[in-house]
XYZ file of C-alpha atoms in Angstrom:
554
model
C 79.693 -26.698 107.164
C 77.373 -26.815 109.896
C 77.671 -24.273 112.254
C 77.083 -24.437 116.298
C 73.723 -23.918 117.605
C 74.370 -21.034 119.705
C 75.920 -19.163 116.596
C 72.815 -19.796 114.782
C 70.529 -18.527 117.526
C 72.298 -15.283 117.731
C 72.294 -15.045 113.848
C 68.580 -15.505 113.706
C 67.660 -13.292 116.819
C 69.901 -10.329 115.291
C 68.352 -11.263 111.776
C 71.556 -11.669 110.057
C 72.891 -14.075 108.078
C 75.374 -16.630 109.411
C 78.800 -15.953 108.089
C 81.230 -17.688 110.479
C 82.949 -20.779 110.219
C 82.778 -23.535 112.979
C 86.206 -22.825 113.897
C 85.713 -19.094 114.411
C 82.567 -19.723 116.321
C 83.145 -19.141 120.216
C 80.553 -19.753 123.306
C 79.760 -16.911 125.205
C 80.966 -15.502 128.528
C 78.219 -16.095 131.517
C 78.318 -13.414 134.221
C 75.277 -14.170 137.204
C 74.906 -11.579 139.951
C 73.076 -12.389 142.787
C 71.472 -9.956 145.709
C 70.747 -10.897 149.130
C 67.377 -9.699 150.664
C 66.697 -7.385 147.881
C 63.278 -6.379 147.343
C 61.290 -6.812 143.885
C 61.027 -3.029 143.481
C 64.473 -1.761 144.766
C 65.992 -1.361 141.432
C 64.788 1.817 139.358
C 64.207 -0.381 136.294
C 61.771 -1.910 138.648
C 60.063 0.975 140.001
C 62.062 1.937 142.860
C 63.945 5.435 143.778
C 67.319 4.035 144.535
C 69.970 4.883 142.063
C 70.886 1.806 140.169
C 71.895 3.425 136.909
C 74.357 0.313 135.943
C 71.271 -2.079 136.165
C 68.955 -0.148 134.600
C 70.919 0.200 131.667
C 71.360 -3.810 131.583
C 67.786 -3.873 131.307
C 67.414 -1.187 128.668
C 69.769 -2.675 126.519
C 68.137 -6.326 127.538
C 65.341 -8.052 128.976
C 63.241 -7.666 132.202
C 61.408 -10.779 133.699
C 58.443 -9.479 135.438
C 57.411 -13.061 136.763
C 60.772 -14.735 137.966
C 61.080 -16.457 141.439
C 63.549 -17.817 143.902
C 62.853 -20.000 146.828
C 62.230 -17.262 149.670
C 65.494 -18.119 151.370
C 69.217 -17.715 150.891
C 70.384 -21.139 150.790
C 67.972 -23.005 148.977
C 67.985 -20.283 146.635
C 71.858 -20.874 145.945
C 71.405 -24.405 145.418
C 68.489 -23.992 142.757
C 70.269 -21.753 140.846
C 73.653 -23.677 140.728
C 72.140 -27.319 140.313
C 68.820 -26.939 138.434
C 66.760 -29.076 141.167
C 64.479 -27.689 144.039
C 66.518 -27.596 147.164
C 64.549 -30.000 148.859
C 65.926 -32.335 145.845
C 69.350 -32.083 146.918
C 69.140 -31.818 150.997
C 69.215 -28.002 150.862
C 66.215 -27.446 152.469
C 63.811 -29.488 154.841
C 61.535 -32.428 154.118
C 59.548 -34.201 156.846
C 61.542 -36.207 158.601
C 64.346 -36.620 156.382
C 65.849 -33.180 157.522
C 67.690 -31.003 154.954
C 68.667 -27.262 154.811
C 71.615 -25.260 155.766
C 73.706 -28.177 156.940
C 72.048 -30.557 154.675
C 75.164 -32.128 151.982
C 74.128 -32.572 148.209
C 74.348 -35.950 146.651
C 77.597 -36.741 144.626
C 75.183 -36.551 141.325
C 74.094 -32.712 142.322
C 76.719 -31.317 140.430
C 76.891 -27.444 140.238
C 77.370 -25.442 136.917
C 80.759 -25.380 136.652
C 81.021 -28.801 136.447
C 78.713 -28.945 133.518
C 80.780 -26.065 131.793
C 84.213 -27.245 132.405
C 83.965 -29.921 129.756
C 82.919 -27.111 126.770
C 86.158 -24.951 127.755
C 85.104 -22.868 130.375
C 87.073 -21.459 133.439
C 84.639 -20.774 136.249
C 85.075 -17.803 139.020
C 83.447 -17.104 142.102
C 83.239 -14.128 144.353
C 81.431 -13.087 147.304
C 78.611 -15.071 149.405
C 78.762 -19.049 149.066
C 75.914 -20.644 151.541
C 76.232 -23.667 149.473
C 77.409 -27.126 151.102
C 81.243 -27.618 150.393
C 83.558 -25.450 149.216
C 83.606 -23.337 145.767
C 86.848 -25.306 144.329
C 85.086 -28.426 145.454
C 82.126 -27.400 143.641
C 84.142 -26.753 140.328
C 84.956 -23.279 140.634
C 88.927 -22.317 139.586
C 89.234 -19.466 141.746
C 87.048 -18.327 144.743
C 86.724 -15.222 147.022
C 84.256 -16.664 149.525
C 82.773 -14.487 152.071
C 82.273 -16.624 155.241
C 81.468 -13.334 157.410
C 78.281 -12.494 156.940
C 77.785 -10.279 159.787
C 80.034 -7.394 159.819
C 80.592 -5.482 156.358
C 83.841 -3.528 157.505
C 86.387 -6.473 158.273
C 87.986 -9.462 155.926
C 87.748 -11.688 159.152
C 86.632 -15.179 158.381
C 87.132 -14.580 154.103
C 88.637 -17.553 152.237
C 90.828 -17.046 149.017
C 91.099 -20.265 147.242
C 89.692 -21.947 150.519
C 92.644 -20.621 152.251
C 91.871 -18.062 155.029
C 92.413 -14.576 154.521
C 94.869 -12.777 156.887
C 93.304 -9.142 157.374
C 95.421 -6.039 157.514
C 96.164 -4.327 160.533
C 94.277 -1.374 159.192
C 90.842 -2.233 157.838
C 89.352 1.249 157.672
C 89.476 1.330 153.908
C 87.417 -2.268 154.223
C 83.710 -2.726 152.743
C 82.842 -6.352 151.965
C 80.792 -5.176 148.695
C 83.748 -3.346 146.955
C 85.816 -6.157 147.953
C 83.197 -8.556 145.999
C 83.765 -6.745 143.045
C 87.423 -6.225 143.420
C 87.916 -9.985 143.568
C 85.664 -10.549 140.383
C 87.545 -7.989 138.717
C 90.647 -9.513 139.553
C 89.603 -13.129 138.171
C 88.441 -11.257 134.949
C 91.733 -10.045 134.597
C 94.172 -12.788 135.318
C 91.348 -14.606 132.564
C 92.156 -12.033 130.164
C 95.862 -12.536 130.628
C 96.236 -16.501 131.045
C 93.191 -17.829 129.134
C 92.103 -15.198 126.746
C 90.515 -18.317 124.360
C 88.380 -19.754 127.018
C 85.023 -18.498 127.762
C 84.251 -18.166 131.394
C 81.530 -18.254 134.030
C 81.621 -15.847 136.793
C 79.272 -16.072 139.741
C 79.028 -12.724 141.639
C 77.326 -13.190 144.855
C 76.890 -9.876 147.058
C 75.777 -9.798 150.618
C 74.323 -6.615 150.157
C 71.691 -5.427 151.357
C 71.238 -8.396 153.859
C 71.592 -7.276 157.343
C 73.264 -5.984 159.210
C 72.603 -2.511 157.575
C 76.326 -1.694 157.417
C 77.199 1.064 154.671
C 79.460 3.921 153.612
C 78.966 7.146 155.351
C 79.072 9.172 151.879
C 76.284 6.474 150.644
C 74.029 6.693 153.540
C 74.577 10.643 152.953
C 72.518 10.348 149.937
C 69.768 8.853 151.481
C 69.403 10.070 154.627
C 66.579 12.248 154.307
C 64.874 10.591 151.554
C 62.366 8.505 153.327
C 61.048 10.759 155.999
C 57.885 10.902 154.543
C 57.212 7.258 155.218
C 56.422 3.901 153.784
C 53.119 4.252 152.533
C 54.855 7.170 150.736
C 57.317 5.476 149.283
C 54.958 2.037 148.480
C 52.444 4.556 146.745
C 55.494 5.786 144.708
C 57.057 2.501 143.617
C 53.783 1.451 142.517
C 53.230 4.436 140.383
C 56.271 3.899 138.762
C 55.396 0.251 138.130
C 52.034 0.943 136.698
C 53.527 3.723 134.205
C 56.389 0.819 133.091
C 53.398 -1.789 132.447
C 55.517 -3.901 134.758
C 52.579 -5.658 136.229
C 48.857 -5.638 136.256
C 47.652 -6.204 139.854
C 46.424 -4.143 142.314
C 48.405 -2.847 145.224
C 48.561 -5.423 147.755
C 46.844 -4.081 151.342
C 49.206 -3.690 154.369
C 48.993 -6.610 156.692
C 49.416 -4.179 159.926
C 49.367 -6.957 162.260
C 51.926 -9.277 160.658
C 55.506 -8.703 162.123
C 58.985 -10.754 161.609
C 58.880 -14.338 160.832
C 60.989 -15.239 163.754
C 60.298 -14.185 167.389
C 63.412 -12.627 169.282
C 61.654 -11.510 172.483
C 64.555 -8.848 173.664
C 65.286 -7.103 170.073
C 63.027 -4.195 170.691
C 64.866 -3.212 174.022
C 68.279 -3.577 171.977
C 67.221 -1.825 169.105
C 65.563 1.178 171.516
C 62.449 3.223 171.108
C 63.058 4.050 167.732
C 62.490 0.410 166.532
C 58.937 -0.849 165.764
C 57.937 -4.463 164.923
C 55.078 -3.761 162.789
C 54.479 -1.979 159.683
C 52.004 0.859 161.588
C 50.400 3.650 159.960
C 53.468 5.878 159.768
C 51.375 8.832 161.385
C 50.865 6.677 164.447
C 54.663 6.663 165.034
C 56.800 8.794 167.281
C 59.384 11.335 165.807
C 62.231 8.982 167.225
C 60.695 6.382 165.351
C 60.312 8.024 161.974
C 63.846 8.868 162.032
C 65.235 5.699 163.219
C 62.852 3.723 160.539
C 63.696 6.501 157.580
C 67.521 6.319 158.335
C 67.400 2.302 158.161
C 65.984 2.540 154.991
C 68.611 5.054 154.008
C 71.123 2.492 154.858
C 69.447 -0.171 152.764
C 69.258 2.081 149.937
C 72.994 2.927 150.124
C 73.971 -0.667 150.113
C 71.977 -1.190 146.640
C 73.208 2.160 145.355
C 76.908 0.842 146.275
C 76.199 -2.837 144.935
C 75.175 -1.122 141.595
C 78.069 0.972 141.666
C 80.417 -2.033 142.166
C 78.557 -3.889 139.214
C 79.337 -0.855 137.024
C 82.831 -1.369 137.552
C 82.385 -4.914 136.670
C 81.052 -3.977 133.517
C 84.143 -1.577 132.775
C 86.091 -4.816 133.324
C 84.360 -6.828 130.821
C 84.608 -3.989 128.410
C 87.829 -2.945 128.870
C 88.678 -6.636 127.796
C 86.787 -7.075 124.923
C 84.106 -9.430 126.650
C 81.105 -7.126 127.093
C 79.230 -7.560 124.016
C 79.445 -11.499 124.118
C 78.968 -12.202 127.917
C 75.465 -12.930 129.011
C 74.472 -10.948 132.132
C 72.300 -12.038 134.333
C 70.824 -10.123 137.609
C 68.778 -11.901 140.370
C 68.150 -12.208 143.955
C 67.834 -14.845 146.499
C 64.357 -13.796 148.121
C 62.653 -10.549 148.902
C 63.341 -7.985 151.036
C 63.408 -9.249 154.726
C 61.241 -8.114 157.908
C 63.845 -10.230 160.179
C 64.457 -8.331 163.412
C 67.707 -9.618 165.196
C 71.042 -8.367 166.442
C 73.905 -11.063 166.273
C 77.736 -11.024 165.673
C 78.808 -8.872 168.731
C 75.699 -6.789 169.617
C 74.464 -3.618 168.664
C 75.442 -0.279 170.226
C 72.603 1.861 170.360
C 74.845 5.281 170.709
C 77.088 4.532 167.350
C 76.039 5.966 163.915
C 73.620 4.110 162.213
C 75.159 1.818 159.730
C 78.690 1.733 161.276
C 80.521 -1.420 162.364
C 79.510 -1.144 165.994
C 76.021 -1.193 164.820
C 73.634 -4.405 163.887
C 70.421 -3.149 162.179
C 67.666 -4.855 160.266
C 65.274 -3.371 157.784
C 62.047 -4.567 159.605
C 58.648 -5.307 157.972
C 57.719 -1.453 157.629
C 60.254 -0.913 155.031
C 60.458 -4.353 153.720
C 56.872 -4.146 152.833
C 57.675 -1.065 150.597
C 60.667 -2.801 149.180
C 58.422 -5.753 148.016
C 55.811 -3.572 146.413
C 53.576 -4.335 145.102
C 53.578 -7.590 146.968
C 52.269 -9.195 150.249
C 55.149 -10.524 152.969
C 58.628 -10.994 153.081
C 61.527 -13.313 153.103
C 60.924 -16.635 154.240
C 57.137 -16.467 153.348
C 56.200 -18.114 149.751
C 53.978 -15.589 149.116
C 54.934 -13.309 146.415
C 56.873 -10.693 148.401
C 59.283 -13.689 149.739
C 59.733 -15.341 146.127
C 59.852 -12.567 143.525
C 62.756 -11.103 141.929
C 63.889 -9.333 139.237
C 65.722 -11.314 136.531
C 67.866 -8.941 134.004
C 69.166 -10.584 131.030
C 71.831 -8.697 128.887
C 73.766 -9.925 126.244
C 74.338 -8.033 122.622
C 75.499 -10.620 120.643
C 72.995 -12.953 121.535
C 69.592 -11.132 122.092
C 68.177 -8.194 119.709
C 65.247 -7.182 121.907
C 66.085 -4.137 123.881
C 64.268 -2.769 127.056
C 61.364 -5.418 126.498
C 59.415 -7.148 129.218
C 58.970 -11.200 129.583
C 55.970 -12.429 131.560
C 56.532 -15.966 131.792
C 56.830 -17.485 134.857
C 60.269 -18.770 135.771
C 62.588 -19.852 138.739
C 65.950 -20.222 139.579
C 65.878 -23.833 138.313
C 65.551 -22.645 135.114
C 69.063 -21.130 134.881
C 71.073 -24.320 134.345
C 68.992 -25.362 131.406
C 68.823 -22.244 130.035
C 72.357 -21.877 129.777
C 73.114 -25.545 128.431
C 70.374 -24.948 125.993
C 71.912 -21.714 124.939
C 75.648 -23.520 124.707
C 73.746 -26.569 122.744
C 75.381 -28.964 125.758
C 73.716 -32.132 126.996
C 73.964 -32.403 130.831
C 75.324 -35.870 131.568
C 72.690 -38.782 132.320
C 74.987 -40.062 134.953
C 77.676 -39.120 137.292
C 80.702 -41.555 138.413
C 78.380 -44.731 137.054
C 75.626 -43.312 139.105
C 72.250 -41.853 137.370
C 71.296 -38.326 137.407
C 67.777 -37.899 138.198
C 65.568 -35.630 136.174
C 65.971 -31.753 136.912
C 62.383 -29.991 136.746
C 63.910 -26.566 135.221
C 63.199 -25.572 131.934
C 65.147 -23.359 129.173
C 64.023 -20.294 129.047
C 65.705 -19.620 125.904
C 62.458 -19.289 123.611
C 61.814 -16.071 125.767
C 65.087 -14.501 124.734
C 63.797 -14.188 121.380
C 60.009 -13.060 122.337
C 57.503 -12.753 124.991
C 56.399 -16.277 125.168
C 55.270 -18.744 127.763
C 57.400 -21.172 128.586
C 55.513 -24.889 129.154
C 55.743 -26.753 132.526
C 53.726 -28.284 134.665
C 53.826 -26.397 137.745
C 56.073 -24.269 140.403
C 56.408 -25.228 143.851
C 57.510 -24.066 147.107
C 57.926 -25.353 150.692
C 60.045 -23.263 153.112
C 59.509 -23.621 156.989
C 56.312 -24.826 156.950
C 55.086 -22.144 154.151
C 53.980 -23.897 150.994
C 52.929 -22.825 147.494
C 52.471 -24.586 144.241
C 51.888 -22.488 140.768
C 49.672 -23.947 137.730
C 49.603 -21.544 134.985
C 47.926 -18.505 136.465
C 46.396 -20.080 139.413
C 48.767 -20.082 142.712
C 47.915 -22.234 145.741
C 49.710 -20.757 148.941
C 49.660 -21.176 152.415
C 51.710 -19.542 155.378
C 52.875 -21.940 158.283
C 49.879 -23.155 160.433
C 47.351 -20.926 158.103
C 44.648 -22.649 155.246
C 45.005 -22.527 151.731
C 44.770 -19.388 149.883
C 43.926 -19.428 146.376
C 44.853 -16.497 143.726
C 44.576 -15.662 140.212
C 47.923 -14.582 138.809
C 46.567 -13.328 135.873
C 45.380 -10.142 137.445
C 45.988 -10.445 141.422
C 49.742 -11.210 141.908
C 49.560 -8.995 145.198
C 47.108 -11.875 146.292
C 44.630 -9.304 147.619
C 41.526 -11.807 146.649
C 41.345 -14.960 148.254
C 39.178 -17.327 145.830
C 39.745 -20.448 148.028
C 36.222 -20.590 149.292
C 34.696 -19.833 145.958
C 36.846 -22.625 144.220
C 37.351 -25.711 146.613
C 37.725 -28.056 143.630
C 40.409 -26.528 142.301
C 41.896 -25.830 145.598
C 41.799 -29.341 146.443
C 43.235 -30.376 142.674
C 46.167 -28.131 143.663
C 46.664 -29.338 147.061
C 47.028 -32.710 145.295
C 49.401 -31.314 142.960
C 51.486 -30.120 146.070
C 51.192 -33.198 148.249
C 52.353 -35.178 144.875
C 55.452 -33.043 144.326
C 56.400 -33.433 147.681
C 56.166 -37.225 147.940
C 58.222 -37.667 144.743
C 61.026 -35.505 146.448
C 60.702 -37.590 149.724
C 61.104 -40.787 147.533
C 64.723 -39.320 146.105
C 65.669 -38.015 149.368
C 65.356 -41.566 150.897
C 67.849 -42.772 148.740
C 70.586 -40.890 150.572
C 69.118 -39.840 153.962
C 72.368 -39.458 155.884
C 73.008 -36.573 153.653
C 69.738 -34.411 155.142
C 71.490 -33.401 158.433
C 75.435 -34.681 158.424
C 75.028 -36.306 161.655
C 73.252 -32.847 163.424
C 70.402 -33.215 165.465
C 67.395 -31.968 163.334
C 66.432 -28.417 164.252
C 62.896 -27.746 165.346
C 61.775 -24.781 163.319
C 61.883 -21.265 164.752
C 58.545 -20.242 165.912
C 56.834 -17.517 164.066
C 56.289 -14.352 166.120
C 52.835 -14.374 166.815
C 50.258 -12.323 164.842
C 48.408 -11.447 168.117
C 51.556 -9.828 169.888
C 50.706 -6.306 170.527
C 53.198 -3.627 168.798
C 55.384 -1.187 170.726
């Protein structure tokens, strides 16, 4: 009797003879965890000093991808992950004269992953941030806890359970969004174990942490309160040293761009935050004592948010173990973009007299410590330089991956998750939906890399966001910030993007620029078939102006 392909793969990877029958074989469960505004080096297993023992343990017993990419922003990354397409292909990021973006609507054929898993017997669950058009239930999830309120970690106001608005408790003193996200994820798992024990599950846990506002529990902040008083240069150097010891990357440490501030200009923000705020990654010794304390406190809150997220992930893992699902659950962890240099005040303002990290405050990490969180890369969320688009990817699956603690160096992207999972499950994606053809998707299966550190063949990877552009073909990356000329880098030895080779290799620049334009033109041709979905009746918004590099620092 022929065995299902997933079981054959498991046996080959584990080096054992397949002994089960087809009837005994069962498809693995899937748990995908996504962080928000997490720096490449924030986790201990990627060089950081923040306590993340649960994620570190998954990495030690699984795989770490060193060149995994997102889209540089939250909503296009979520579209890429859940559909397997570049966000521009499904109206979830801008294209010239066609719109698209956070208010764009996917085409009918642009299904989310649960729709492809349902025919295979899966039940799907969501907990946390959404930021995709439509609702989670309409997207194929059986249950959802959707956190629409992203401006206050201490209230349930604005959240939904199974598309029904939550009524907050009169006393919310014990509420914290990161814990609530894990609570619902665990509730869905318990319900699954009780009522659907013979079916596999897909659970998508989307933490808002450590996205601004910097809100954390006081006891978590206390663990890091004085940890960062030596400054962002010291933190960056220590993280880089750890990465080198891990042999994580072969690249120099990128130089600090002292004149590069937040991606968007909010002129009154410094006054709103007070004299402790700075909008440039200036030398730490040039700051006042008040500024150093303020910046170190912000980083302490960021660290506390990451620490708490890891603790909650530990509780979800404990639930998997309790229900006997841990060994045969594919656990993946990634982030939607790099750490953020943004400085803004929303959602009712910021009380400068309140305890930092409390509900009355609205703090953002800013360019100094964001630069350190993205070690060893340049720039931040929004930009498509490596600091904006590089994310950890941890893959853990005891029954399917024999390797433990190994690195995978093949370039890969969120668009690869859907084809990877379908390949693992030996499932073919439909070629049409409701009689309409489904266009070919750009992602590639990473399944071969589960077994060995092998390259995944592809023509290129492509980025465009807010006027920032990039394309990577093999080891060469062409990248340009909005309004700036193309830069060319050899990713084999310079992922820090320190040595611009554009002037020395103009022919390669031209070749890669042609490739970037070709891919954008193909996306435009696809989007033109359903142009009204790009903006759903709203006026096309002008791109927010990038903060001038020449603006004087405070």
